[in-house]
């Protein structure tokens, strides 16, 4: 009889990667939003029968749109994790919950450590931080895993947007004064699996918060430059100029942190998890997209 884990957000970037990374002996149950709508997850308890862990990869992730519909962001990112976590506590099973670098302030300096004070600068970050607090106070055994700048060959993300725009335009202007670290959804998913296995295998594993990104750091401009360098090697069309600009010249509805680098030493110490350099991870994604003919 395989162990069963409940996964929410199984159609998203991280959720899809996690379904592909299911370890031997684990069956992943991944209801989609028509089966388990997180704006009203009251019947979540019925999904927990025979389940030994919950991994919450679902979220309202439209960072700019959240400024216009903060209540919806709160429902999905804060209220639902609270309900999930209380149900997990009642069932006596652990919850692995994914959170974000955007809980940190717009103007502070990283790399941020887990105990640094959160002070979100936008509605999405507020809702994600409220979700963390709901999980922490639920009574469930939990791991809150904060990550950043998630990229993959699935869904919509910066790598895919750059490749699409790069195929259409000769000049791209990309923000060069926000620092952070891209994170391959597959690398993160493998880390979430390791953590879930530790919690299911060891009832004494303490709850906590851990940071998890690929290694290194860059800016959005640095990331774009790397994407196009790899794309060019693979014979894809790239722009002639990738111009670095300041955030002030690319206004968005939501304010983003100037520096959202996360210090990932705690997850290395506690779980032996150290993700590879972001450059390698991003090169793999560009290669994957090119081989699937999806890059253009
Ligand atoms: N993307 C990033 O750059 C980033 C950065 C830092 C942290 N994170 C965190 O990482 C986690 C995974 O993010 P991701 O990039 O994989 O997100 P994603 O690709 O946007 O996927 C979000 C998932 O949540 C589901 N979802 C949204 N609203 C729902 C609802 N009302 N009911 C049920 N399911 C719902 C989506 O379902 P549908 O397919 O039906 O929409 C999808 O499966 C999230 O906790 C996010 O906050 C992401």
Tab-separated table of N, CA, C and O in Angstrom, residues 109-214:
chain	number	residue	atom	x	y	z
A	109	UNK	N	17.816	45.149	3.076
A	109	UNK	CA	18.948	44.500	2.420
A	109	UNK	C	19.054	43.037	2.831
A	109	UNK	O	19.079	42.722	4.019
A	110	UNK	N	19.120	42.144	1.842
A	110	UNK	CA	19.315	40.722	2.099
A	110	UNK	C	20.797	40.416	2.158
A	110	UNK	O	21.615	41.320	2.167
A	111	UNK	N	21.196	39.150	2.155
A	111	UNK	CA	20.310	37.982	2.161
A	111	UNK	C	19.538	37.885	3.480
A	111	UNK	O	20.133	38.019	4.555
A	112	UNK	N	18.210	37.640	3.357
A	112	UNK	CA	17.346	37.579	4.525
A	112	UNK	C	17.464	36.219	5.186
A	112	UNK	O	17.536	35.196	4.512
A	113	UNK	N	17.463	36.252	6.517
A	113	UNK	CA	17.441	34.992	7.277
A	113	UNK	C	16.019	34.751	7.764
A	113	UNK	O	15.203	35.666	7.805
A	114	UNK	N	15.749	33.510	8.178
A	114	UNK	CA	14.386	33.106	8.512
A	114	UNK	C	13.778	33.952	9.627
A	114	UNK	O	12.570	34.207	9.640
A	115	UNK	N	14.613	34.379	10.594
A	115	UNK	CA	14.051	35.114	11.731
A	115	UNK	C	14.021	36.623	11.484
A	115	UNK	O	13.588	37.378	12.356
A	116	UNK	N	14.504	37.090	10.329
A	116	UNK	CA	14.437	38.527	10.048
A	116	UNK	C	12.966	38.954	9.983
A	116	UNK	O	12.107	38.176	9.555
A	117	UNK	N	12.745	40.222	10.377
A	117	UNK	CA	11.357	40.664	10.482
A	117	UNK	C	10.712	40.809	9.103
A	117	UNK	O	11.250	41.502	8.244
A	118	UNK	N	9.567	40.141	8.929
A	118	UNK	CA	8.819	40.286	7.682
A	118	UNK	C	8.080	41.619	7.708
A	118	UNK	O	7.626	42.062	8.759
A	119	UNK	N	8.011	42.269	6.549
A	119	UNK	CA	7.268	43.527	6.454
A	119	UNK	C	6.916	43.693	4.977
A	119	UNK	O	7.598	44.396	4.235
A	120	UNK	N	5.873	42.955	4.552
A	120	UNK	CA	5.583	42.924	3.117
A	120	UNK	C	5.270	44.305	2.562
A	120	UNK	O	4.634	45.116	3.226
A	121	UNK	N	5.725	44.529	1.328
A	121	UNK	CA	5.506	45.835	0.694
A	121	UNK	C	4.375	45.809	-0.318
A	121	UNK	O	4.137	46.818	-0.989
A	122	UNK	N	3.681	44.680	-0.455
A	122	UNK	CA	2.557	44.631	-1.402
A	122	UNK	C	1.490	43.649	-0.898
A	122	UNK	O	1.705	42.922	0.065
A	123	UNK	N	0.323	43.683	-1.568
A	123	UNK	CA	-0.835	42.906	-1.089
A	123	UNK	C	-0.570	41.405	-1.163
A	123	UNK	O	-0.982	40.639	-0.282
A	124	UNK	N	0.114	40.964	-2.218
A	124	UNK	CA	0.462	39.536	-2.340
A	124	UNK	C	1.324	39.107	-1.146
A	124	UNK	O	1.043	38.099	-0.489
A	125	UNK	N	2.368	39.888	-0.861
A	125	UNK	CA	3.261	39.569	0.256
A	125	UNK	C	2.509	39.557	1.586
A	125	UNK	O	2.731	38.693	2.433
A	126	UNK	N	1.585	40.533	1.749
A	126	UNK	CA	0.771	40.574	2.982
A	126	UNK	C	-0.027	39.292	3.128
A	126	UNK	O	-0.111	38.718	4.210
A	127	UNK	N	-0.631	38.863	2.020
A	127	UNK	CA	-1.486	37.670	2.096
A	127	UNK	C	-0.635	36.424	2.369
A	127	UNK	O	-1.031	35.544	3.131
A	128	UNK	N	0.551	36.356	1.770
A	128	UNK	CA	1.406	35.186	1.992
A	128	UNK	C	1.919	35.173	3.439
A	128	UNK	O	2.016	34.114	4.063
A	129	UNK	N	2.244	36.353	3.969
A	129	UNK	CA	2.719	36.379	5.358
A	129	UNK	C	1.586	35.996	6.317
A	129	UNK	O	1.796	35.243	7.279
A	130	UNK	N	0.363	36.468	6.018
A	130	UNK	CA	-0.783	36.078	6.855
A	130	UNK	C	-0.979	34.561	6.772
A	130	UNK	O	-1.337	33.912	7.770
A	131	UNK	N	-0.727	33.975	5.612
A	131	UNK	CA	-0.827	32.516	5.461
A	131	UNK	C	0.206	31.802	6.325
A	131	UNK	O	-0.086	30.792	6.973
A	132	UNK	N	1.427	32.335	6.336
A	132	UNK	CA	2.464	31.740	7.204
A	132	UNK	C	2.004	31.747	8.663
A	132	UNK	O	2.121	30.740	9.370
A	133	UNK	N	1.481	32.890	9.084
A	133	UNK	CA	1.063	33.014	10.488
A	133	UNK	C	-0.070	32.047	10.812
A	133	UNK	O	-0.096	31.461	11.896
A	134	UNK	N	-0.979	31.879	9.844
A	134	UNK	CA	-2.100	30.944	10.062
A	134	UNK	C	-1.569	29.512	10.221
A	134	UNK	O	-2.059	28.752	11.057
A	135	UNK	N	-0.567	29.175	9.438
A	135	UNK	CA	0.024	27.827	9.536
A	135	UNK	C	0.742	27.676	10.887
A	135	UNK	O	0.585	26.672	11.593
A	136	UNK	N	1.511	28.717	11.266
A	136	UNK	CA	2.298	28.639	12.517
A	136	UNK	C	1.408	28.462	13.742
A	136	UNK	O	1.799	27.814	14.705
A	137	UNK	N	0.214	29.067	13.702
A	137	UNK	CA	-0.637	29.035	14.898
A	137	UNK	C	-1.703	27.939	14.833
A	137	UNK	O	-2.575	27.879	15.681
A	138	UNK	N	-1.616	27.060	13.819
A	138	UNK	CA	-2.689	26.075	13.596
A	138	UNK	C	-2.612	24.867	14.513
A	138	UNK	O	-3.584	24.137	14.662
A	139	UNK	N	-1.431	24.638	15.077
A	139	UNK	CA	-1.256	23.405	15.861
A	139	UNK	C	-0.737	22.255	15.013
A	139	UNK	O	-0.428	21.180	15.538
A	140	UNK	N	-0.634	22.449	13.693
A	140	UNK	CA	-0.111	21.376	12.829
A	140	UNK	C	1.416	21.351	12.890
A	140	UNK	O	2.053	22.408	13.025
A	141	UNK	N	1.985	20.166	12.755
A	141	UNK	CA	3.430	20.088	12.515
A	141	UNK	C	3.640	20.648	11.126
A	141	UNK	O	2.939	20.245	10.173
A	142	UNK	N	4.595	21.583	10.986
A	142	UNK	CA	4.675	22.252	9.691
A	142	UNK	C	6.098	22.633	9.303
A	142	UNK	O	6.962	22.843	10.156
A	143	UNK	N	6.290	22.730	7.980
A	143	UNK	CA	7.490	23.347	7.424
A	143	UNK	C	7.000	24.451	6.499
A	143	UNK	O	6.237	24.185	5.568
A	144	UNK	N	7.415	25.674	6.769
A	144	UNK	CA	7.126	26.789	5.863
A	144	UNK	C	8.397	27.003	5.046
A	144	UNK	O	9.475	27.239	5.620
A	145	UNK	N	8.293	26.867	3.738
A	145	UNK	CA	9.479	26.942	2.875
A	145	UNK	C	9.330	28.170	1.978
A	145	UNK	O	8.494	28.198	1.083
A	146	UNK	N	10.156	29.184	2.271
A	146	UNK	CA	10.098	30.405	1.446
A	146	UNK	C	11.044	30.255	0.260
A	146	UNK	O	12.211	29.876	0.439
A	147	UNK	N	10.532	30.590	-0.921
A	147	UNK	CA	11.367	30.530	-2.104
A	147	UNK	C	11.234	31.844	-2.873
A	147	UNK	O	10.623	32.789	-2.383
A	148	UNK	N	11.826	31.912	-4.087
A	148	UNK	CA	11.844	33.184	-4.812
A	148	UNK	C	11.983	32.955	-6.310
A	148	UNK	O	12.534	31.929	-6.737
A	149	UNK	N	11.478	33.879	-7.094
A	149	UNK	CA	11.700	33.963	-8.545
A	149	UNK	C	11.610	32.571	-9.201
A	149	UNK	O	12.561	32.103	-9.839
A	150	UNK	N	10.460	31.908	-9.021
A	150	UNK	CA	10.317	30.529	-9.505
A	150	UNK	C	10.214	30.498	-11.032
A	150	UNK	O	9.453	31.266	-11.631
A	151	UNK	N	11.011	29.638	-11.637
A	151	UNK	CA	11.016	29.498	-13.101
A	151	UNK	C	10.990	28.010	-13.470
A	151	UNK	O	11.428	27.158	-12.701
A	152	UNK	N	10.443	27.739	-14.663
A	152	UNK	CA	10.350	26.346	-15.124
A	152	UNK	C	9.941	26.379	-16.585
A	152	UNK	O	9.692	27.453	-17.150
A	153	UNK	N	9.833	25.197	-17.171
A	153	UNK	CA	9.359	25.134	-18.561
A	153	UNK	C	7.831	25.112	-18.613
A	153	UNK	O	7.249	25.042	-19.684
A	154	UNK	N	7.177	25.179	-17.441
A	154	UNK	CA	5.712	25.137	-17.372
A	154	UNK	C	5.152	26.526	-17.088
A	154	UNK	O	5.847	27.391	-16.563
A	155	UNK	N	3.867	26.677	-17.366
A	155	UNK	CA	3.152	27.887	-16.937
A	155	UNK	C	3.729	29.161	-17.519
A	155	UNK	O	4.373	29.164	-18.570
A	156	UNK	N	3.494	30.246	-16.800
A	156	UNK	CA	3.982	31.550	-17.239
A	156	UNK	C	5.045	31.993	-16.264
A	156	UNK	O	4.812	31.975	-15.057
A	157	UNK	N	6.205	32.355	-16.771
A	157	UNK	CA	7.238	32.872	-15.869
A	157	UNK	C	8.233	33.689	-16.676
A	157	UNK	O	8.126	33.784	-17.901
A	158	UNK	N	9.194	34.269	-15.977
A	158	UNK	CA	10.122	35.223	-16.590
A	158	UNK	C	10.905	34.609	-17.752
A	158	UNK	O	11.123	35.265	-18.772
A	159	UNK	N	11.337	33.356	-17.624
A	159	UNK	CA	12.142	32.749	-18.700
A	159	UNK	C	11.309	32.671	-19.976
A	159	UNK	O	11.759	33.071	-21.061
A	160	UNK	N	10.088	32.200	-19.832
A	160	UNK	CA	9.252	32.049	-21.027
A	160	UNK	C	8.887	33.412	-21.619
A	160	UNK	O	8.886	33.594	-22.828
A	161	UNK	N	8.627	34.375	-20.754
A	161	UNK	CA	8.291	35.718	-21.254
A	161	UNK	C	9.479	36.315	-22.004
A	161	UNK	O	9.320	36.886	-23.090
A	162	UNK	N	10.678	36.179	-21.446
A	162	UNK	CA	11.867	36.738	-22.113
A	162	UNK	C	12.072	36.088	-23.484
A	162	UNK	O	12.362	36.774	-24.469
A	163	UNK	N	11.942	34.771	-23.556
A	163	UNK	CA	12.176	34.088	-24.836
A	163	UNK	C	11.141	34.529	-25.876
A	163	UNK	O	11.467	34.725	-27.050
A	164	UNK	N	9.907	34.719	-25.423
A	164	UNK	CA	8.854	35.154	-26.355
A	164	UNK	C	9.145	36.584	-26.847
A	164	UNK	O	9.180	36.844	-28.050
A	165	UNK	N	9.439	37.486	-25.895
A	165	UNK	CA	9.694	38.876	-26.287
A	165	UNK	C	10.981	38.981	-27.098
A	165	UNK	O	11.071	39.766	-28.050
A	166	UNK	N	11.974	38.187	-26.716
A	166	UNK	CA	13.263	38.225	-27.410
A	166	UNK	C	13.143	37.789	-28.860
A	166	UNK	O	13.918	38.227	-29.724
A	167	UNK	N	12.177	36.918	-29.137
A	167	UNK	CA	11.973	36.463	-30.517
A	167	UNK	C	11.258	37.529	-31.347
A	167	UNK	O	11.336	37.529	-32.572
A	168	UNK	N	10.572	38.455	-30.645
A	168	UNK	CA	9.759	39.466	-31.359
A	168	UNK	C	10.473	40.802	-31.527
A	168	UNK	O	10.188	41.550	-32.436
A	169	UNK	N	11.378	41.130	-30.575
A	169	UNK	CA	11.917	42.498	-30.521
A	169	UNK	C	13.442	42.510	-30.623
A	169	UNK	O	14.092	41.562	-30.209
A	170	UNK	N	13.978	43.638	-31.098
A	170	UNK	CA	15.443	43.789	-31.168
A	170	UNK	C	16.011	44.395	-29.888
A	170	UNK	O	17.172	44.222	-29.574
A	171	UNK	N	15.154	45.170	-29.180
A	171	UNK	CA	15.641	45.812	-27.951
A	171	UNK	C	14.693	45.462	-26.804
A	171	UNK	O	13.479	45.617	-26.941
A	172	UNK	N	15.267	44.976	-25.718
A	172	UNK	CA	14.461	44.718	-24.516
A	172	UNK	C	15.049	45.542	-23.378
A	172	UNK	O	16.263	45.644	-23.240
A	173	UNK	N	14.174	46.110	-22.569
A	173	UNK	CA	14.628	46.875	-21.404
A	173	UNK	C	14.245	46.086	-20.163
A	173	UNK	O	13.068	45.752	-19.977
A	174	UNK	N	15.228	45.770	-19.323
A	174	UNK	CA	14.962	44.882	-18.179
A	174	UNK	C	15.535	45.495	-16.898
A	174	UNK	O	16.667	46.009	-16.891
A	175	UNK	N	14.737	45.397	-15.844
A	175	UNK	CA	15.098	46.003	-14.555
A	175	UNK	C	16.404	45.414	-14.005
A	175	UNK	O	16.555	44.199	-13.910
A	176	UNK	N	17.321	46.302	-13.635
A	176	UNK	CA	18.654	45.850	-13.211
A	176	UNK	C	18.968	46.257	-11.773
A	176	UNK	O	20.102	46.099	-11.323
A	177	UNK	N	17.953	46.781	-11.049
A	177	UNK	CA	18.255	47.184	-9.668
A	177	UNK	C	17.394	46.442	-8.646
A	177	UNK	O	17.210	46.903	-7.537
A	178	UNK	N	16.860	45.273	-9.028
A	178	UNK	CA	16.232	44.386	-8.032
A	178	UNK	C	17.082	43.114	-7.973
A	178	UNK	O	17.301	42.470	-9.000
A	179	UNK	N	17.544	42.792	-6.761
A	179	UNK	CA	18.417	41.614	-6.611
A	179	UNK	C	17.637	40.443	-6.035
A	179	UNK	O	16.776	40.628	-5.169
A	180	UNK	N	17.969	39.246	-6.495
A	180	UNK	CA	17.308	38.058	-5.969
A	180	UNK	C	17.953	36.822	-6.562
A	180	UNK	O	19.021	36.899	-7.179
A	181	UNK	N	17.289	35.677	-6.395
A	181	UNK	CA	17.829	34.422	-6.921
A	181	UNK	C	16.727	33.616	-7.591
A	181	UNK	O	15.729	33.276	-6.946
A	182	UNK	N	16.898	33.304	-8.878
A	182	UNK	CA	15.931	32.443	-9.539
A	182	UNK	C	15.934	31.048	-8.907
A	182	UNK	O	16.962	30.592	-8.387
A	183	UNK	N	14.790	30.393	-8.986
A	183	UNK	CA	14.672	29.045	-8.404
A	183	UNK	C	13.940	28.134	-9.381
A	183	UNK	O	12.804	28.418	-9.781
A	184	UNK	N	14.606	27.053	-9.754
A	184	UNK	CA	14.034	26.062	-10.672
A	184	UNK	C	12.935	25.305	-9.918
A	184	UNK	O	13.195	24.733	-8.845
A	185	UNK	N	11.715	25.277	-10.489
A	185	UNK	CA	10.599	24.614	-9.795
A	185	UNK	C	10.933	23.152	-9.489
A	185	UNK	O	10.537	22.626	-8.439
A	186	UNK	N	11.666	22.497	-10.390
A	186	UNK	CA	12.017	21.086	-10.167
A	186	UNK	C	12.986	20.920	-9.004
A	186	UNK	O	12.869	19.970	-8.209
A	187	UNK	N	13.942	21.842	-8.883
A	187	UNK	CA	14.902	21.774	-7.765
A	187	UNK	C	14.171	22.006	-6.443
A	187	UNK	O	14.432	21.336	-5.432
A	188	UNK	N	13.246	22.984	-6.457
A	188	UNK	CA	12.471	23.254	-5.241
A	188	UNK	C	11.600	22.050	-4.887
A	188	UNK	O	11.510	21.655	-3.715
A	189	UNK	N	10.972	21.455	-5.907
A	189	UNK	CA	10.087	20.307	-5.654
A	189	UNK	C	10.864	19.170	-4.995
A	189	UNK	O	10.372	18.523	-4.058
A	190	UNK	N	12.083	18.937	-5.464
A	190	UNK	CA	12.899	17.867	-4.859
A	190	UNK	C	13.165	18.186	-3.391
A	190	UNK	O	13.151	17.285	-2.530
A	191	UNK	N	13.394	19.461	-3.095
A	191	UNK	CA	13.629	19.860	-1.700
A	191	UNK	C	12.364	19.640	-0.865
A	191	UNK	O	12.430	19.153	0.275
A	192	UNK	N	11.206	19.971	-1.434
A	192	UNK	CA	9.943	19.790	-0.689
A	192	UNK	C	9.715	18.309	-0.387
A	192	UNK	O	9.220	17.952	0.686
A	193	UNK	N	10.090	17.454	-1.336
A	193	UNK	CA	9.946	16.007	-1.129
A	193	UNK	C	10.836	15.563	0.038
A	193	UNK	O	10.400	14.831	0.937
A	194	UNK	N	12.090	16.028	0.036
A	194	UNK	CA	13.011	15.675	1.132
A	194	UNK	C	12.429	16.093	2.484
A	194	UNK	O	12.466	15.339	3.468
A	195	UNK	N	11.863	17.297	2.512
A	195	UNK	CA	11.324	17.813	3.783
A	195	UNK	C	10.088	17.015	4.202
A	195	UNK	O	9.952	16.609	5.367
A	196	UNK	N	9.190	16.753	3.245
A	196	UNK	CA	7.983	15.980	3.588
A	196	UNK	C	8.368	14.599	4.094
A	196	UNK	O	7.790	14.093	5.063
A	197	UNK	N	9.371	13.989	3.457
A	197	UNK	CA	9.799	12.645	3.903
A	197	UNK	C	10.378	12.695	5.316
A	197	UNK	O	10.171	11.787	6.109
A	198	UNK	N	11.128	13.765	5.613
A	198	UNK	CA	11.682	13.881	6.965
A	198	UNK	C	10.547	13.978	7.997
A	198	UNK	O	10.575	13.346	9.049
A	199	UNK	N	9.520	14.782	7.669
A	199	UNK	CA	8.414	14.955	8.615
A	199	UNK	C	7.598	13.671	8.775
A	199	UNK	O	7.174	13.345	9.882
A	200	UNK	N	7.378	12.949	7.665
A	200	UNK	CA	6.579	11.722	7.800
A	200	UNK	C	7.407	10.623	8.483
A	200	UNK	O	6.856	9.804	9.195
A	201	UNK	N	8.728	10.656	8.259
A	201	UNK	CA	9.583	9.597	8.814
A	201	UNK	C	9.983	9.837	10.253
A	201	UNK	O	10.381	8.905	10.951
A	202	UNK	N	9.918	11.083	10.706
A	202	UNK	CA	10.393	11.405	12.053
A	202	UNK	C	9.368	12.277	12.787
A	202	UNK	O	9.323	13.492	12.592
A	203	UNK	N	8.574	11.660	13.664
A	203	UNK	CA	7.539	12.414	14.372
A	203	UNK	C	8.119	13.512	15.263
A	203	UNK	O	7.393	14.420	15.668
A	204	UNK	N	9.423	13.438	15.550
A	204	UNK	CA	10.041	14.459	16.416
A	204	UNK	C	10.652	15.615	15.629
A	204	UNK	O	11.258	16.519	16.219
A	205	UNK	N	10.546	15.576	14.303
A	205	UNK	CA	11.097	16.676	13.494
A	205	UNK	C	10.403	17.982	13.900
A	205	UNK	O	9.184	18.106	13.774
A	206	UNK	N	11.161	18.963	14.390
A	206	UNK	CA	10.519	20.209	14.813
A	206	UNK	C	9.978	21.006	13.627
A	206	UNK	O	10.551	20.988	12.540
A	207	UNK	N	8.898	21.721	13.873
A	207	UNK	CA	8.331	22.626	12.868
A	207	UNK	C	9.250	23.823	12.693
A	207	UNK	O	10.076	24.117	13.555
A	208	UNK	N	9.078	24.538	11.601
A	208	UNK	CA	9.885	25.744	11.414
A	208	UNK	C	9.717	26.357	10.051
A	208	UNK	O	8.858	25.954	9.261
A	209	UNK	N	10.563	27.360	9.808
A	209	UNK	CA	10.560	28.095	8.549
A	209	UNK	C	11.952	27.973	7.950
A	209	UNK	O	12.949	28.121	8.667
A	210	UNK	N	12.009	27.691	6.647
A	210	UNK	CA	13.303	27.535	5.983
A	210	UNK	C	13.284	28.263	4.646
A	210	UNK	O	12.225	28.331	3.982
A	211	UNK	N	14.426	28.795	4.254
A	211	UNK	CA	14.572	29.461	2.955
A	211	UNK	C	15.188	28.500	1.945
A	211	UNK	O	16.116	27.759	2.284
A	212	UNK	N	14.691	28.549	0.713
A	212	UNK	CA	15.178	27.604	-0.304
A	212	UNK	C	15.121	28.228	-1.702
A	212	UNK	O	14.025	28.412	-2.263
A	213	UNK	N	16.280	28.596	-2.223
A	213	UNK	CA	16.380	29.052	-3.615
A	213	UNK	C	17.581	28.348	-4.237
A	213	UNK	O	18.377	27.731	-3.524
A	214	UNK	N	17.733	28.478	-5.547
A	214	UNK	CA	18.996	28.040	-6.144
A	214	UNK	C	20.124	28.894	-5.552
A	214	UNK	O	19.872	29.910	-4.884
